[in-house]
Coordinates of N, CA and C in Angstrom, one line a residue:
M30 N -10.5 -0.3 -2.4 CA -9.9 -1.7 -2.9 C -9.9 -2.7 -1.7
D31 N -10.6 -3.8 -1.8 CA -10.8 -4.7 -0.8 C -11.3 -6.0 -1.4
I32 N -11.2 -7.0 -0.5 CA -11.7 -8.3 -0.9 C -13.2 -8.3 -0.4
P33 N -14.0 -9.3 -0.8 CA -15.5 -9.4 -0.4 C -15.5 -9.4 1.2
R34 N -16.5 -8.9 1.8 CA -16.6 -8.6 3.2 C -16.7 -9.9 3.9
I35 N -17.3 -10.9 3.4 CA -17.5 -12.2 4.1 C -16.1 -12.8 4.2
F36 N -15.0 -12.6 3.4 CA -13.8 -13.2 3.7 C -13.0 -12.4 4.6
T37 N -13.2 -11.0 4.6 CA -12.6 -10.1 5.6 C -13.1 -10.5 7.0
I38 N -14.2 -10.8 7.2 CA -14.9 -11.2 8.5 C -14.4 -12.7 8.8
S39 N -14.7 -13.5 8.0 CA -14.4 -15.0 8.3 C -12.8 -15.2 8.5
E40 N -12.0 -14.5 7.9 CA -10.6 -14.8 8.0 C -9.8 -13.8 8.8
S41 N -10.5 -12.9 9.5 CA -9.9 -11.8 10.3 C -9.0 -12.2 11.3
E42 N -9.2 -13.5 11.8 CA -8.3 -14.1 12.8 C -7.2 -14.9 12.4
H43 N -7.2 -15.2 11.0 CA -6.2 -16.0 10.4 C -4.9 -15.4 10.2
R44 N -3.9 -16.1 10.5 CA -2.5 -15.7 10.0 C -2.2 -16.2 8.6
I45 N -2.8 -17.3 8.3 CA -2.5 -18.1 7.0 C -3.8 -18.2 6.3
H46 N -3.9 -17.6 5.1 CA -5.3 -17.6 4.4 C -5.3 -18.7 3.3
N47 N -4.8 -19.9 3.7 CA -4.8 -21.0 2.9 C -4.8 -22.3 3.8
P48 N -4.9 -23.5 3.2 CA -4.7 -24.7 4.0 C -3.4 -25.1 4.5
F49 N -2.4 -24.2 4.3 CA -1.2 -24.6 5.0 C -1.1 -24.2 6.4
T50 N -0.3 -25.1 7.1 CA -0.2 -24.8 8.5 C 1.3 -24.1 8.8
P51 N 1.6 -23.6 9.8 CA 3.0 -23.0 10.0 C 4.0 -24.1 9.8
E52 N 3.9 -25.3 10.1 CA 4.8 -26.3 9.9 C 5.1 -26.5 8.4
K53 N 4.0 -26.5 7.5 CA 4.1 -26.7 6.1 C 4.9 -25.4 5.5
Y54 N 4.7 -24.2 6.0 CA 5.4 -23.1 5.5 C 6.9 -23.2 5.9
A55 N 7.2 -23.8 7.1 CA 8.6 -24.0 7.5 C 9.2 -25.0 6.6
T56 N 8.4 -26.1 6.2 CA 8.9 -27.1 5.3 C 9.4 -26.5 4.0
L57 N 8.4 -25.7 3.5 CA 8.6 -25.2 2.2 C 9.8 -24.0 2.1
G58 N 9.8 -23.4 3.2 CA 11.1 -22.6 3.3 C 12.4 -23.3 3.3
R59 N 12.4 -24.4 4.0 CA 13.6 -25.2 4.1 C 14.0 -25.9 2.8
V60 N 13.0 -26.4 2.1 CA 13.3 -27.2 1.0 C 13.7 -26.3 -0.2
L61 N 13.4 -25.0 -0.2 CA 13.7 -24.1 -1.3 C 15.3 -23.6 -1.1
R62 N 15.9 -23.9 0.0 CA 17.4 -23.8 0.1 C 17.8 -22.4 -0.1
M63 N 17.0 -21.5 0.5 CA 17.3 -20.1 0.2 C 18.4 -19.6 1.1
K64 N 19.1 -18.6 0.5 CA 20.3 -18.1 1.3 C 19.8 -16.8 1.8
P65 N 20.5 -16.4 3.0 CA 20.2 -15.1 3.6 C 20.3 -13.9 2.6
G66 N 19.4 -13.0 2.6 CA 19.3 -11.9 1.5 C 18.6 -12.2 0.3
S67 N 18.2 -13.5 0.3 CA 17.2 -13.8 -1.0 C 16.1 -12.9 -1.1
R68 N 15.8 -12.4 -2.2 CA 14.8 -11.4 -2.4 C 13.5 -12.2 -3.0
I69 N 12.4 -11.8 -2.2 CA 11.0 -12.6 -2.6 C 10.0 -11.5 -2.9
L70 N 9.2 -11.8 -4.0 CA 8.0 -11.0 -4.3 C 6.8 -12.0 -4.0
D71 N 5.9 -11.6 -3.1 CA 4.7 -12.3 -2.9 C 3.4 -11.6 -3.2
L72 N 2.8 -12.0 -4.4 CA 1.5 -11.4 -4.9 C 0.4 -12.1 -4.2
G73 N -0.5 -11.3 -3.5 CA -1.6 -11.8 -2.7 C -1.0 -12.4 -1.5
S74 N -0.3 -11.5 -0.7 CA 0.5 -11.9 0.5 C -0.2 -12.0 1.8
G75 N -1.6 -11.7 1.8 CA -2.5 -11.9 2.9 C -2.0 -11.2 4.1
S76 N -1.9 -11.9 5.1 CA -1.5 -11.4 6.5 C 0.1 -11.5 6.7
G77 N 0.8 -11.9 5.7 CA 2.3 -11.8 5.6 C 2.9 -12.9 6.3
E78 N 2.3 -14.0 6.8 CA 3.0 -15.0 7.5 C 4.2 -15.6 6.8
M79 N 4.1 -15.9 5.5 CA 5.2 -16.6 4.8 C 6.2 -15.6 4.7
L80 N 6.3 -14.3 4.4 CA 7.4 -13.5 4.2 C 8.0 -13.3 5.6
C81 N 7.1 -13.1 6.6 CA 7.6 -12.7 8.0 C 8.4 -13.9 8.7
T82 N 7.8 -15.0 8.6 CA 8.5 -16.1 9.2 C 9.7 -16.6 8.5
W83 N 9.7 -16.4 7.1 CA 11.0 -16.7 6.4 C 12.1 -15.7 6.7
A84 N 11.7 -14.5 6.8 CA 12.6 -13.4 7.1 C 13.3 -13.8 8.5
R85 N 12.4 -14.1 9.5 CA 12.9 -14.5 10.7 C 13.9 -15.7 10.7
D86 N 13.4 -16.8 10.0 CA 14.1 -18.1 10.1 C 15.3 -18.2 9.0
Y87 N 15.0 -17.6 7.9 CA 16.0 -17.8 6.8 C 16.8 -16.5 6.3
G88 N 16.4 -15.4 6.8 CA 17.1 -14.1 6.6 C 16.8 -13.5 5.2
I89 N 15.6 -13.9 4.6 CA 15.2 -13.3 3.4 C 14.8 -11.9 3.4
T90 N 14.6 -11.2 2.4 CA 14.1 -10.0 2.2 C 12.8 -10.0 1.3
G91 N 12.0 -9.2 1.4 CA 10.7 -9.4 0.5 C 9.8 -8.4 0.5
T92 N 8.9 -8.3 -0.4 CA 7.6 -7.5 -0.6 C 6.5 -8.1 -0.9
G93 N 5.5 -7.8 -0.1 CA 4.2 -8.5 -0.2 C 3.1 -7.5 -0.8
I94 N 2.3 -7.9 -1.7 CA 1.2 -7.0 -2.2 C -0.1 -7.7 -2.0
D95 N -1.1 -6.9 -1.4 CA -2.5 -7.6 -1.1 C -3.5 -6.4 -1.2
M96 N -4.7 -6.8 -1.8 CA -5.7 -5.8 -1.8 C -6.6 -5.7 -0.6
S97 N -6.3 -6.5 0.4 CA -7.2 -6.3 1.6 C -6.4 -5.3 2.5
P98 N -7.0 -4.2 2.9 CA -6.4 -3.3 3.9 C -6.1 -3.9 5.3
L99 N -7.1 -4.7 5.7 CA -7.0 -5.4 7.0 C -5.9 -6.4 7.1
F100 N -5.8 -7.3 6.0 CA -4.8 -8.2 6.0 C -3.2 -7.5 5.8
T101 N -3.3 -6.5 5.1 CA -2.0 -5.8 4.9 C -1.6 -5.1 6.2
A102 N -2.6 -4.6 7.0 CA -2.2 -4.0 8.3 C -1.8 -5.1 9.3
Q103 N -2.4 -6.4 9.2 CA -2.0 -7.4 10.0 C -0.6 -7.9 9.6
A104 N -0.2 -7.9 8.4 CA 1.1 -8.4 7.9 C 2.2 -7.3 8.5
K105 N 1.8 -6.0 8.4 CA 2.8 -5.0 9.0 C 3.1 -5.3 10.5
L106 N 1.9 -5.5 11.1 CA 2.0 -5.8 12.6 C 2.8 -7.1 13.0
R107 N 2.6 -8.1 12.1 CA 3.3 -9.3 12.3 C 4.8 -9.2 12.0
A108 N 5.1 -8.4 11.0 CA 6.7 -8.0 10.9 C 7.2 -7.3 12.1
Q109 N 6.4 -6.5 12.6 CA 7.0 -5.7 13.8 C 7.1 -6.8 15.0
T110 N 6.1 -7.6 15.2 CA 6.1 -8.5 16.2 C 7.4 -9.4 16.2
L111 N 7.7 -9.8 15.0 CA 8.8 -10.8 14.8 C 10.0 -10.1 14.7
G112 N 10.0 -8.8 14.7 CA 11.4 -8.0 14.5 C 12.0 -8.0 13.1
V113 N 11.1 -8.0 12.0 CA 11.6 -8.2 10.7 C 11.2 -7.0 9.8
S114 N 10.7 -5.9 10.4 CA 10.1 -4.7 9.6 C 11.1 -4.3 8.6
D115 N 12.4 -4.4 8.9 CA 13.5 -3.9 8.0 C 13.8 -4.8 6.8
H116 N 13.2 -6.0 6.9 CA 13.6 -7.0 5.9 C 12.3 -7.2 4.9
V117 N 11.1 -7.0 5.5 CA 9.9 -7.3 4.6 C 9.0 -6.1 4.7
H118 N 8.5 -5.8 3.6 CA 7.5 -4.7 3.3 C 6.3 -5.1 2.7
F119 N 5.1 -4.5 3.1 CA 3.8 -5.0 2.7 C 3.1 -3.7 2.1
I120 N 2.4 -3.8 0.9 CA 1.9 -2.8 0.3 C 0.5 -3.0 0.0
H121 N -0.5 -2.2 0.4 CA -2.0 -2.5 0.0 C -2.2 -2.0 -1.5
N122 N -2.3 -2.9 -2.4 CA -2.5 -2.7 -3.8 C -3.1 -3.9 -4.4
D123 N -3.6 -3.7 -5.6 CA -4.1 -4.8 -6.4 C -2.8 -5.5 -7.1
A124 N -2.7 -6.9 -6.7 CA -1.5 -7.6 -7.2 C -1.6 -7.9 -8.8
A125 N -2.7 -7.8 -9.2 CA -2.9 -8.0 -10.8 C -2.0 -7.0 -11.5
G126 N -1.1 -7.5 -12.3 CA -0.2 -6.6 -13.1 C 1.0 -6.1 -12.5
Y127 N 1.2 -6.5 -11.1 CA 2.3 -5.9 -10.4 C 3.5 -6.6 -10.9
V128 N 4.5 -5.7 -11.1 CA 5.9 -6.2 -11.5 C 6.9 -5.5 -10.6
A129 N 7.9 -6.3 -10.2 CA 8.8 -5.7 -9.1 C 9.8 -4.8 -9.8
D130 N 10.2 -3.8 -9.1 CA 11.2 -2.9 -9.7 C 12.6 -3.5 -9.9
E131 N 12.8 -4.4 -9.0 CA 14.1 -5.3 -9.1 C 13.8 -6.7 -9.1
K132 N 14.4 -7.4 -10.0 CA 14.3 -8.8 -10.2 C 14.5 -9.6 -8.9
C133 N 13.7 -10.6 -8.7 CA 13.6 -11.4 -7.4 C 14.2 -12.8 -7.6
D134 N 14.7 -13.4 -6.4 CA 15.2 -14.7 -6.4 C 13.9 -15.7 -6.4
V135 N 12.9 -15.3 -5.7 CA 11.7 -16.0 -5.7 C 10.5 -15.1 -6.0
A136 N 9.6 -15.5 -6.9 CA 8.4 -14.8 -7.2 C 7.3 -15.7 -7.0
A137 N 6.4 -15.3 -6.1 CA 5.3 -16.2 -5.6 C 4.0 -15.6 -5.7
C138 N 3.0 -16.5 -5.9 CA 1.6 -16.3 -5.9 C 1.0 -17.5 -5.2
V139 N 0.7 -17.4 -3.9 CA 0.4 -18.7 -3.2 C -1.2 -18.6 -2.8
G140 N -1.9 -19.2 -3.7 CA -3.4 -19.2 -3.5 C -4.2 -18.0 -4.2
A141 N -3.7 -17.2 -5.0 CA -4.4 -16.1 -5.6 C -4.2 -16.0 -7.1
T142 N -4.1 -17.1 -7.8 CA -3.9 -17.0 -9.2 C -5.0 -16.3 -10.0
W143 N -6.1 -16.1 -9.4 CA -7.2 -15.4 -10.0 C -6.8 -14.0 -10.5
I144 N -5.6 -13.6 -9.9 CA -5.2 -12.2 -10.1 C -4.8 -12.0 -11.6
A145 N -4.4 -13.0 -12.3 CA -4.0 -12.9 -13.5 C -4.8 -13.9 -14.4
G146 N -6.1 -14.3 -14.1 CA -6.8 -15.1 -14.9 C -6.5 -16.6 -14.8
G147 N -5.8 -17.1 -13.9 CA -5.5 -18.4 -13.7 C -4.0 -18.8 -13.6
V148 N -3.6 -20.0 -13.6 CA -2.3 -20.4 -13.4 C -1.4 -19.9 -14.5
A149 N -1.7 -20.1 -15.7 CA -0.9 -19.7 -16.9 C -0.6 -18.2 -16.9
G150 N -1.6 -17.4 -16.6 CA -1.5 -16.0 -16.8 C -0.7 -15.5 -15.5
T151 N -0.8 -16.2 -14.3 CA -0.1 -15.8 -13.2 C 1.3 -16.1 -13.3
M152 N 1.6 -17.3 -14.0 CA 3.1 -17.7 -14.2 C 3.7 -16.6 -15.1
A153 N 3.1 -16.2 -16.2 CA 3.5 -15.1 -17.1 C 3.7 -13.8 -16.4
L154 N 2.9 -13.4 -15.4 CA 3.1 -12.2 -14.6 C 4.2 -12.4 -13.7
L155 N 4.5 -13.5 -12.9 CA 5.6 -13.7 -12.0 C 6.9 -13.6 -12.8
A156 N 6.9 -14.2 -14.0 CA 8.0 -14.4 -14.8 C 8.7 -13.0 -15.0
R157 N 7.9 -12.0 -15.1 CA 8.4 -10.6 -15.3 C 9.3 -10.1 -14.1
S158 N 9.0 -10.6 -13.0 CA 9.8 -10.3 -11.7 C 10.9 -11.2 -11.3
L159 N 11.1 -12.3 -12.1 CA 12.0 -13.3 -11.7 C 13.4 -13.2 -12.3
K160 N 14.4 -13.3 -11.4 CA 15.7 -13.3 -11.9 C 15.9 -14.5 -12.8
S161 N 17.0 -14.5 -13.6 CA 17.4 -15.9 -14.4 C 17.9 -16.8 -13.3
G162 N 17.4 -18.0 -13.3 CA 17.7 -19.0 -12.4 C 17.0 -19.0 -11.1
G163 N 15.9 -18.0 -11.1 CA 15.1 -18.0 -9.9 C 14.0 -18.9 -9.7
I164 N 13.3 -18.9 -8.7 CA 12.2 -19.9 -8.4 C 11.0 -19.2 -8.5
M165 N 9.9 -19.8 -9.0 CA 8.6 -19.3 -9.0 C 7.7 -20.2 -8.1
L166 N 6.9 -19.6 -7.2 CA 6.0 -20.4 -6.4 C 4.6 -20.2 -6.8
I167 N 3.9 -21.3 -7.1 CA 2.5 -21.2 -7.4 C 1.7 -22.1 -6.3
G168 N 0.8 -21.4 -5.7 CA -0.1 -22.1 -4.8 C -1.5 -22.3 -5.4
E169 N -1.9 -23.5 -5.4 CA -3.1 -23.8 -6.4 C -3.9 -25.1 -5.9
P170 N -5.3 -24.9 -5.9 CA -6.0 -26.1 -5.6 C -5.9 -27.1 -6.8
Y171 N -6.4 -28.4 -6.4 CA -6.5 -29.4 -7.4 C -7.5 -30.3 -7.0
W172 N -8.0 -31.1 -7.8 CA -9.1 -32.1 -7.5 C -8.3 -33.4 -6.8
R173 N -8.7 -33.7 -5.6 CA -8.2 -35.1 -4.9 C -9.0 -36.1 -5.6
Q174 N -10.2 -35.9 -5.8 CA -11.1 -36.8 -6.7 C -12.0 -35.9 -7.5
V175 N -12.2 -36.3 -8.7 CA -13.0 -35.4 -9.6 C -14.5 -35.7 -9.3
P176 N -15.1 -34.6 -9.2 CA -16.6 -34.8 -8.8 C -17.3 -35.4 -9.8
A177 N -18.2 -36.3 -9.5 CA -19.1 -37.0 -10.5 C -20.0 -36.1 -11.3
T178 N -20.4 -35.0 -10.7 CA -21.4 -34.1 -11.5 C -20.9 -32.7 -11.1
E179 N -21.5 -31.8 -12.0 CA -21.3 -30.4 -11.8 C -21.9 -29.9 -10.5
E180 N -23.0 -30.5 -10.1 CA -23.7 -30.2 -8.9 C -22.7 -30.2 -7.7
I181 N -22.0 -31.4 -7.6 CA -21.0 -31.6 -6.7 C -19.9 -30.6 -6.5
A182 N -19.4 -30.1 -7.9 CA -18.4 -29.2 -8.0 C -18.9 -27.9 -7.4
L183 N -20.2 -27.5 -7.7 CA -20.7 -26.3 -7.1 C -20.7 -26.3 -5.6
S184 N -21.0 -27.5 -5.1 CA -21.0 -27.7 -3.6 C -19.6 -27.5 -2.9
C185 N -18.6 -27.7 -3.8 CA -17.2 -27.6 -3.3 C -16.9 -26.1 -3.4
G186 N -17.7 -25.3 -3.9 CA -17.5 -23.8 -4.0 C -16.8 -23.4 -5.2
V187 N -16.9 -24.1 -6.3 CA -16.4 -23.7 -7.5 C -17.5 -23.6 -8.6
S188 N -17.3 -22.9 -9.7 CA -18.3 -22.8 -10.6 C -18.5 -23.9 -11.6
S189 N -17.5 -24.8 -11.7 CA -17.4 -25.8 -12.6 C -16.3 -26.9 -12.4
I190 N -16.5 -28.2 -12.8 CA -15.5 -29.0 -12.7 C -14.2 -28.6 -13.2
A191 N -14.4 -27.8 -14.5 CA -13.3 -27.3 -15.1 C -12.3 -26.3 -14.4
D192 N -12.9 -25.8 -13.4 CA -12.1 -24.8 -12.5 C -10.7 -25.3 -12.1
F193 N -10.7 -26.7 -11.7 CA -9.5 -27.2 -11.2 C -9.0 -28.3 -12.0
L194 N -7.8 -28.7 -12.0 CA -7.2 -29.9 -12.6 C -7.0 -30.9 -11.5
T195 N -6.7 -32.2 -11.9 CA -6.1 -33.1 -11.0 C -4.7 -32.9 -10.8
L196 N -4.1 -33.4 -9.7 CA -2.8 -33.2 -9.4 C -1.7 -33.6 -10.6
P197 N -2.1 -34.7 -11.2 CA -1.1 -35.0 -12.4 C -1.4 -34.1 -13.5
E198 N -2.6 -33.6 -13.7 CA -2.7 -32.7 -15.0 C -2.2 -31.3 -14.5
L199 N -2.2 -31.0 -13.4 CA -1.6 -29.7 -13.0 C -0.1 -29.7 -13.0
V200 N 0.5 -30.9 -12.6 CA 1.9 -30.9 -12.8 C 2.2 -31.0 -14.3
A201 N 1.5 -31.6 -15.1 CA 1.8 -31.8 -16.6 C 1.7 -30.3 -17.2
S202 N 0.8 -29.6 -16.7 CA 0.7 -28.1 -17.2 C 1.8 -27.4 -17.1
F203 N 2.6 -27.5 -15.9 CA 3.9 -26.8 -15.7 C 4.9 -27.1 -16.8
D204 N 4.9 -28.4 -17.0 CA 5.8 -29.0 -18.1 C 5.4 -28.4 -19.4
E205 N 4.3 -28.4 -19.7 CA 3.7 -27.8 -21.0 C 4.1 -26.3 -21.2
Q206 N 4.3 -25.6 -20.1 CA 4.5 -24.1 -20.2 C 6.0 -24.0 -20.2
G207 N 6.8 -25.0 -20.1 CA 8.2 -24.9 -20.2 C 8.9 -24.7 -18.8
Y208 N 8.3 -25.2 -17.8 CA 8.9 -25.1 -16.5 C 9.1 -26.5 -15.9
D209 N 10.3 -26.5 -15.1 CA 10.6 -27.9 -14.3 C 10.0 -27.7 -13.0
L210 N 9.3 -28.7 -12.5 CA 8.8 -28.6 -11.1 C 10.0 -29.3 -10.3
V211 N 10.6 -28.4 -9.4 CA 11.7 -28.7 -8.7 C 11.4 -29.0 -7.2
E212 N 10.2 -28.7 -6.7 CA 9.8 -29.0 -5.3 C 8.4 -28.9 -5.2
M213 N 7.7 -29.5 -4.3 CA 6.3 -29.2 -3.9 C 6.1 -29.6 -2.5
V214 N 5.1 -28.9 -1.9 CA 4.7 -29.2 -0.6 C 3.1 -29.0 -0.5
L215 N 2.5 -30.2 -0.2 CA 1.1 -30.3 -0.3 C 0.3 -30.2 1.0
A216 N -0.6 -29.4 1.1 CA -1.6 -29.4 2.3 C -2.2 -30.8 2.6
D217 N -2.6 -30.9 3.8 CA -3.3 -32.2 4.2 C -4.6 -31.8 4.7
Q218 N -5.4 -32.8 5.1 CA -6.7 -32.5 5.6 C -6.8 -31.8 7.0
E219 N -5.7 -32.0 7.7 CA -5.5 -31.3 9.0 C -5.4 -29.7 8.6
G220 N -4.7 -29.5 7.7 CA -4.5 -28.1 7.2 C -5.9 -27.5 6.8
W221 N -6.6 -28.3 6.0 CA -8.0 -27.9 5.6 C -8.8 -27.6 6.7
D222 N -8.7 -28.4 7.7 CA -9.7 -28.3 9.0 C -9.2 -27.0 9.8
R223 N -8.0 -26.7 9.9 CA -7.5 -25.5 10.5 C -7.9 -24.3 9.8
Y224 N -7.8 -24.2 8.5 CA -8.2 -23.1 7.7 C -9.6 -22.9 7.7
E225 N -10.4 -23.9 7.6 CA -11.9 -23.7 7.5 C -12.5 -23.6 8.8
A226 N -12.3 -24.5 9.8 CA -12.9 -24.5 11.0 C -12.7 -23.3 11.9
A227 N -11.5 -22.7 11.7 CA -11.1 -21.5 12.3 C -12.2 -20.3 11.9
K228 N -12.7 -20.4 10.8 CA -13.6 -19.4 10.4 C -14.9 -19.5 11.1
W229 N -15.3 -20.6 11.5 CA -16.6 -20.7 12.1 C -16.7 -20.0 13.5
M230 N -15.6 -20.2 14.3 CA -15.7 -19.4 15.6 C -15.6 -17.9 15.4
T231 N -14.8 -17.5 14.4 CA -14.7 -16.1 14.1 C -16.0 -15.5 13.7
L232 N -16.7 -16.3 12.8 CA -18.2 -15.8 12.2 C -19.1 -15.8 13.5
R233 N -19.0 -16.8 14.4 CA -20.0 -16.8 15.4 C -19.7 -15.6 16.4
H234 N -18.4 -15.4 16.7 CA -18.0 -14.2 17.6 C -18.4 -12.8 16.9
W235 N -18.3 -12.8 15.6 CA -18.7 -11.6 14.9 C -20.2 -11.2 15.0
M236 N -21.0 -12.5 14.9 CA -22.4 -12.3 15.1 C -22.8 -11.9 16.4
E237 N -22.2 -12.3 17.3 CA -22.5 -12.0 18.7 C -22.2 -10.5 18.9
E238 N -21.2 -10.0 18.3 CA -20.7 -8.7 18.6 C -21.5 -7.6 17.7
N239 N -22.1 -8.1 16.6 CA -22.8 -7.2 15.6 C -24.0 -7.7 15.3
P240 N -24.9 -8.0 16.2 CA -26.2 -8.5 15.9 C -27.2 -7.6 15.0
D241 N -26.9 -6.3 15.1 CA -27.7 -5.5 14.3 C -27.2 -5.0 13.0
D242 N -26.0 -5.6 12.7 CA -25.3 -5.2 11.4 C -26.3 -5.7 10.2
D243 N -26.3 -5.0 9.1 CA -27.1 -5.5 7.9 C -26.5 -6.6 7.2
F244 N -25.2 -6.8 7.6 CA -24.7 -8.0 7.0 C -24.8 -9.3 7.6
A245 N -25.4 -9.2 8.8 CA -25.6 -10.3 9.9 C -26.2 -11.6 9.2
H246 N -27.3 -11.4 8.3 CA -27.9 -12.5 7.7 C -27.0 -13.3 6.8
E247 N -26.1 -12.6 6.1 CA -25.1 -13.3 5.2 C -24.2 -14.1 6.0
V248 N -23.7 -13.5 7.2 CA -22.7 -14.2 8.1 C -23.5 -15.5 8.7
R249 N -24.8 -15.3 9.0 CA -25.4 -16.5 9.6 C -25.6 -17.5 8.6
A250 N -25.9 -17.2 7.3 CA -26.0 -18.2 6.3 C -24.7 -18.9 6.0
E251 N -23.7 -18.1 6.1 CA -22.4 -18.7 5.8 C -22.0 -19.8 7.0
L252 N -22.3 -19.3 8.2 CA -22.0 -20.1 9.4 C -22.8 -21.4 9.3
T253 N -24.0 -21.4 8.9 CA -24.9 -22.5 8.8 C -24.4 -23.5 7.7
L254 N -24.0 -22.9 6.5 CA -23.6 -23.8 5.5 C -22.1 -24.3 5.7
A255 N -21.3 -23.5 6.1 CA -19.7 -23.8 5.9 C -19.4 -25.2 6.6
P256 N -19.8 -25.5 7.8 CA -19.3 -26.8 8.3 C -19.7 -28.0 7.4
K257 N -21.0 -28.0 7.0 CA -21.5 -29.0 6.2 C -20.9 -29.1 4.8
R258 N -20.5 -27.9 4.2 CA -19.9 -28.0 2.9 C -18.4 -28.5 3.1
H259 N -17.8 -28.2 4.2 CA -16.4 -28.5 4.4 C -16.2 -30.1 4.5
V260 N -17.0 -30.6 5.5 CA -16.9 -32.0 5.8 C -17.5 -32.9 4.8
T261 N -18.4 -32.4 4.0 CA -19.0 -33.3 2.9 C -18.3 -33.2 1.6
Y262 N -17.7 -32.0 1.3 CA -17.2 -31.8 -0.1 C -15.7 -31.3 0.0
T263 N -15.4 -30.0 0.5 CA -14.1 -29.6 0.3 C -13.0 -30.6 0.9
R264 N -13.3 -31.1 2.0 CA -12.2 -31.9 2.8 C -12.0 -33.2 1.9
E265 N -13.0 -33.7 1.2 CA -12.9 -34.9 0.5 C -12.3 -34.7 -1.0
Y266 N -12.8 -33.7 -1.6 CA -12.5 -33.5 -3.1 C -11.4 -32.6 -3.4
V267 N -11.2 -31.6 -2.6 CA -10.2 -30.6 -2.9 C -8.8 -30.7 -2.3
G268 N -7.7 -30.8 -3.0 CA -6.4 -30.7 -2.5 C -5.8 -29.3 -2.8
W269 N -4.7 -29.1 -2.2 CA -4.0 -27.7 -2.3 C -2.4 -27.9 -2.1
G270 N -1.7 -27.2 -2.8 CA -0.2 -27.3 -2.7 C 0.5 -26.1 -3.2
V271 N 1.7 -26.1 -2.9 CA 2.6 -24.9 -3.4 C 3.6 -25.8 -4.2
F272 N 3.9 -25.2 -5.5 CA 4.7 -25.9 -6.4 C 5.9 -24.9 -6.8
A273 N 7.1 -25.4 -6.7 CA 8.3 -24.6 -7.0 C 8.7 -24.9 -8.4
L274 N 8.7 -23.9 -9.2 CA 9.1 -24.0 -10.7 C 10.3 -23.1 -11.1
M275 N 11.1 -23.7 -12.0 CA 12.1 -23.1 -12.7 C 12.1 -23.1 -14.1
P276 N 12.1 -22.0 -14.8 CA 12.0 -22.1 -16.3 C 13.2 -22.7 -16.9
R277 N 12.9 -23.3 -18.0 CA 13.9 -24.0 -18.8 C 14.9 -23.1 -19.6

């Protein structure tokens, strides 16, 4: 069980696997007004930065589930480094269908709503682990500007314009599903730059260290394309944010 190899390679040096910066995660933790001991479930927890830093800064406890063995190992190491291994636990598993044994104060899926077929399915999954009065976190892309053609959408790395909503449409969809949007923190272009540009150096170093690997041609193709794709399309067209929701 693992994610595609190109992501494992390109994001192997990332602590955060989305366009959020550490400052954005600190802001999100602060605005959620969590109390020490708050229990969090994070589906698609990546390298564990959200849970680990929140355990350090806000005294939460939590469990993260991720299908990448590398990222799960990095999350456990990060917990040890920050001295919070007794507060947060990371499991290498498929987050699709995962329901917590004990209801949580916060149930999150930050940037991996594909685990349940999209936003609506992921919200339904998270609801099964959420306490009454708890907060659900959804991290999701949206169109900053809608591409004029499907070709432009493909260049943004999606299969269709229909893959994303605009920000107003996304917010309206939460209301339609019976949830109040109670907070949100949005990524900015600097966050996109840090997320995307950091991959390029990692890819280059990997190529230098693995010149005879059969996968090297795919890494070369990605390194050639990725900077142009980012500055021409992703940076201009795609937004990203984390939305805090409470069921009515």
